[in-house]
Amino acid sequence: MKSTFMTDYDHTVGEKLRHFRSISGIEYKRIYDETSWNKKLPDAGEYPYTRGIYKDMYRARLWTRRQQSGFGTPEESNELLKFLFKVGQTGINIDSDIAGKLGLDPDYPLARADVGLQGTSMCTYEDMLALFKDIPIEKISSTLIFPPPSSAVIMSQYLLMADERGIRVHDLSGTIMNCPFTQLVGPTFQANTAFFPIDLALKIGLDLIEYLLKTVPRWNVLNVNSRNIRECGVNAVQEAAFAISLGMDYVRRLLERGLDVDSFGPRIGFFCAVHLDIFEEVAKFRAMRRIWARVMKEMFKAKDERSMRFRCAVQTSSLTFTAQEPMNNIVRAAIQTLTAVLSGVQSVDTTCYDEAYCLPTEKAQKLAIRTQQIIAYETGVTKVVDPLGGSYFLETLTDEMEEKIWEAIKEIEKKGGFIECFKKGIIEQELNEARYKLANELENGDLAIVGVNIFRSEDSASDIELFEHSPDMQKKRIEYSVQYKKRPGRELTYKALKDLYLFTKRGGQGNFVIPIMEAVRSGATLQEICDAMREALDYQIPC
Amino acid sequence: MSRGKIIVAKLGLDGHTNGIRIVSKWLQDAGFEVVYMGLYNTPEKVIKAMLQEDADILGLSFLEGSHMYYAEKLRELAIRYGIEGRKIVFGGVIPPDDVEKLKALGISEVFLPGTSKEKIISTIRTLLGG
């Protein structure tokens, strides 16, 4: 019996597409002309920023090359960072392992097998020092990929490190992701709520925002992870709508705290996916810029233009990668990187071709950076601002995407906003429906993937070199965290942890960053700090 | 013949659920009884569930690289509980070179990315002996 999974092409009659819909299901017309779109656009750098958030875009400054990095021990990750700078990375993007994101130390039994696998293992202040050894944080911006409550612990470590090195807070620049709904693996319910009460995580995130606004003038205080939303299988419209609705929820909560919209607006950013439908993606970014600008100006009454600018980092999609013929992923990543640049984003992480299997090798990392450099310096697309602007097709699609995204935002708003929908399981349900739909499209061939459901070779097993962790890495990290907590003279640590416990127990009146910072200063580990808060609320975690 | 009861779960801290959600749905639609145990399980927990639920197959999904560690743990537990004959299948982002190693540890089948619905269902049927 012939497999229904494979779409077969008869090479004698010529190949033809099965349909003309975008990945998100928008029906493309044969051709677009002035009957589809016939308008004037404001200049780049002008509200609502359709053509870009800055007047000169890449003519003034190229995007930041910011490869997500981190694996194994902090010492190994420090070596990796140095390697990436040597080949041309221009910003830091530190990812921790899952334990670090969930507020667990390496010796926690359930965490042991995952230590250092997906990112660097971090739990102590000394880990932070090891990770950033010899790296000039007063010159290079760092993105720290942590949701609250870990974000408050890691940010405290970073600030204490800067202080110890004699660096002024004014010279620090970077981003703390700081979103408890999207950072882990996208907004799936169980993943984000099992290890910490979500309401308290949100409060700590907001506390950290308030703290940073007052103390670190150039730090970006929140980054809504639109990419992880997309990677759960939703389409471009849903990605944009979910991310912007969540952004709106944050703005409302910060306004409720009595903060001025222009005090935090310029310091909120987004982190988006770049998928494979080139024009749909470019249209998505342009539509997101317009919507965010209007939301901030019209809904939240921002006056400062910087509050209205949709600043956006991207990472090319991992979901589009295939384990079959992994070298094909080099092409996919290059196309997506070009798409990001044509969209006018602020920083790019090009996913490495081997990430369909494991963490990238240095060879793959270097190729990803080279991809960006070739696009920047050889193709010419950076020499003109918004080079696709004015295309009948793109402008029509931008309008259409904008309309669809607005509609989806209104639906979420009607149900109480993103956070409410997350808590009620509505988001979870939408993700699952999107996943089933995606799987169906793959099965029936509506979504074509070369090497998987079309043009598949059965001998397509990987012949690429794969990354391998050093064999004793996990054991070393587990032993380190056990020994660290057995050190003598930890009375001050226990006192600081007790203070944090009592602070939480009494309802957390005030800013959580203060007692968390004290606990970090006293030598408490990441999990000790999170446990103090968990215990105060009698919050049971999986074990 | 029973229609086949399958427990599906993730072990450790790996929170990626795209694959396990889709495969669970496929199996359900194909008429199997699926018990979705979700995230953050220990090997002990899933093996005990397999015994309590009297499940025919245990299906575990991986994306982070912890599959070898857990295959060894599951092997130890299967011996301890005397259930080496029970079927355990793995799926997910697993380097192809590890497939034989996993099978040597008693994992009945390993579904790599890009495996079709049809292939998964027919393999499960074969494992159930029907």
Short mmCIF file of N, CA, C and O in Angstrom, two decimals, chain A residues 452-492:
data_model
loop_
_atom_site.label_atom_id
_atom_site.label_comp_id
_atom_site.label_asym_id
_atom_site.label_seq_id
_atom_site.Cartn_x
_atom_site.Cartn_y
_atom_site.Cartn_z
N VAL A 452 10.79 15.57 4.37
CA VAL A 452 9.94 14.91 5.36
C VAL A 452 8.67 14.38 4.69
O VAL A 452 8.50 13.17 4.60
N ASN A 453 7.79 15.29 4.21
CA ASN A 453 6.61 14.77 3.53
C ASN A 453 6.62 14.98 2.02
O ASN A 453 5.70 14.56 1.34
N ILE A 454 7.64 15.64 1.52
CA ILE A 454 7.88 15.60 0.07
C ILE A 454 9.37 15.37 -0.18
O ILE A 454 10.19 15.80 0.64
N PHE A 455 9.68 14.75 -1.25
CA PHE A 455 11.07 14.47 -1.63
C PHE A 455 11.85 13.82 -0.50
O PHE A 455 12.96 14.23 -0.17
N ARG A 456 11.25 12.84 0.13
CA ARG A 456 11.94 12.20 1.25
C ARG A 456 12.83 11.07 0.75
O ARG A 456 12.42 10.25 -0.04
N SER A 457 14.06 11.03 1.24
CA SER A 457 14.92 9.88 0.94
C SER A 457 14.95 9.02 2.18
O SER A 457 15.06 9.52 3.29
N GLU A 458 14.84 7.72 1.99
CA GLU A 458 14.78 6.88 3.18
C GLU A 458 16.13 6.73 3.87
O GLU A 458 16.22 6.37 5.02
N ASP A 459 17.20 7.07 3.14
CA ASP A 459 18.53 6.97 3.77
C ASP A 459 18.98 8.34 4.28
O ASP A 459 20.09 8.76 4.10
N SER A 460 18.04 9.05 4.92
CA SER A 460 18.33 10.44 5.26
C SER A 460 18.88 10.61 6.67
O SER A 460 18.91 11.68 7.19
N ALA A 461 19.31 9.52 7.28
CA ALA A 461 19.81 9.61 8.65
C ALA A 461 20.93 10.64 8.74
O ALA A 461 21.61 10.92 7.76
N SER A 462 21.06 11.15 9.90
CA SER A 462 22.02 12.21 10.11
C SER A 462 23.44 11.76 9.82
O SER A 462 23.87 10.71 10.27
N ASP A 463 24.17 12.56 9.05
CA ASP A 463 25.59 12.25 8.89
C ASP A 463 26.39 13.45 9.40
O ASP A 463 27.49 13.70 8.97
N ILE A 464 25.76 14.22 10.27
CA ILE A 464 26.47 15.39 10.79
C ILE A 464 27.08 15.04 12.14
O ILE A 464 26.64 14.15 12.84
N GLU A 465 28.08 15.82 12.45
CA GLU A 465 28.76 15.66 13.73
C GLU A 465 27.85 16.29 14.80
O GLU A 465 27.34 17.38 14.60
N LEU A 466 27.62 15.57 15.89
CA LEU A 466 26.72 16.11 16.91
C LEU A 466 27.47 16.54 18.16
O LEU A 466 28.51 15.99 18.51
N PHE A 467 26.88 17.52 18.81
CA PHE A 467 27.47 18.03 20.05
C PHE A 467 27.38 16.98 21.15
O PHE A 467 26.38 16.29 21.29
N GLU A 468 28.44 16.85 21.92
CA GLU A 468 28.38 15.95 23.08
C GLU A 468 28.84 16.68 24.33
O GLU A 468 29.84 17.39 24.31
N HIS A 469 28.10 16.49 25.40
CA HIS A 469 28.51 17.08 26.66
C HIS A 469 29.71 16.32 27.22
O HIS A 469 29.87 15.13 26.96
N SER A 470 30.52 17.01 28.02
CA SER A 470 31.61 16.30 28.67
C SER A 470 31.00 15.30 29.65
O SER A 470 30.00 15.59 30.30
N PRO A 471 31.57 14.11 29.73
CA PRO A 471 30.89 12.99 30.39
C PRO A 471 30.59 13.21 31.88
O PRO A 471 29.58 12.72 32.38
N ASP A 472 31.45 13.96 32.59
CA ASP A 472 31.20 14.09 34.03
C ASP A 472 30.59 15.43 34.40
O ASP A 472 30.54 15.80 35.57
N MET A 473 30.12 16.19 33.40
CA MET A 473 29.60 17.53 33.65
C MET A 473 28.48 17.53 34.71
O MET A 473 28.50 18.29 35.67
N GLN A 474 27.50 16.63 34.53
CA GLN A 474 26.36 16.64 35.45
C GLN A 474 26.80 16.27 36.87
O GLN A 474 26.39 16.90 37.84
N LYS A 475 27.64 15.26 36.95
CA LYS A 475 28.12 14.82 38.26
C LYS A 475 28.84 15.96 38.97
O LYS A 475 28.65 16.22 40.16
N LYS A 476 29.67 16.67 38.21
CA LYS A 476 30.44 17.79 38.79
C LYS A 476 29.51 18.87 39.33
O LYS A 476 29.71 19.41 40.42
N ARG A 477 28.51 19.19 38.54
CA ARG A 477 27.59 20.26 38.95
C ARG A 477 26.75 19.84 40.16
O ARG A 477 26.48 20.65 41.06
N ILE A 478 26.32 18.59 40.18
CA ILE A 478 25.52 18.11 41.31
C ILE A 478 26.36 18.15 42.59
O ILE A 478 25.95 18.68 43.61
N GLU A 479 27.57 17.62 42.47
CA GLU A 479 28.48 17.59 43.61
C GLU A 479 28.79 19.02 44.08
O GLU A 479 28.82 19.30 45.29
N TYR A 480 29.01 19.92 43.14
CA TYR A 480 29.30 21.31 43.49
C TYR A 480 28.18 21.91 44.32
O TYR A 480 28.41 22.54 45.35
N SER A 481 26.94 21.71 43.88
CA SER A 481 25.85 22.37 44.61
C SER A 481 25.62 21.70 45.97
O SER A 481 25.23 22.38 46.93
N VAL A 482 25.89 20.42 46.07
CA VAL A 482 25.78 19.75 47.38
C VAL A 482 26.82 20.33 48.34
O VAL A 482 26.51 20.76 49.46
N GLN A 483 28.06 20.37 47.88
CA GLN A 483 29.15 20.87 48.73
C GLN A 483 28.97 22.34 49.10
O GLN A 483 29.24 22.76 50.20
N TYR A 484 28.49 23.11 48.14
CA TYR A 484 28.32 24.55 48.36
C TYR A 484 27.40 24.80 49.55
O TYR A 484 27.65 25.68 50.38
N LYS A 485 26.37 24.00 49.63
CA LYS A 485 25.39 24.20 50.70
C LYS A 485 25.86 23.61 52.04
O LYS A 485 25.21 23.82 53.05
N LYS A 486 26.98 22.88 52.00
CA LYS A 486 27.51 22.32 53.24
C LYS A 486 28.62 23.21 53.81
O LYS A 486 29.23 22.86 54.82
N ARG A 487 28.91 24.32 53.10
CA ARG A 487 30.01 25.15 53.58
C ARG A 487 29.74 25.63 55.00
O ARG A 487 28.59 25.94 55.34
N PRO A 488 30.79 25.73 55.80
CA PRO A 488 30.58 26.25 57.15
C PRO A 488 30.31 27.76 57.12
O PRO A 488 30.55 28.42 56.09
N GLY A 489 29.83 28.28 58.22
CA GLY A 489 29.65 29.73 58.35
C GLY A 489 28.54 30.28 57.49
O GLY A 489 28.69 31.35 56.90
N ARG A 490 27.43 29.56 57.40
CA ARG A 490 26.33 30.05 56.56
C ARG A 490 25.22 30.70 57.39
O ARG A 490 24.09 30.83 56.91
N GLU A 491 25.56 31.13 58.60
CA GLU A 491 24.52 31.70 59.47
C GLU A 491 23.80 32.88 58.80
O GLU A 491 22.58 33.00 58.88
N LEU A 492 24.61 33.73 58.13
CA LEU A 492 23.99 34.91 57.49
C LEU A 492 23.06 34.48 56.35
O LEU A 492 22.02 35.09 56.12
#
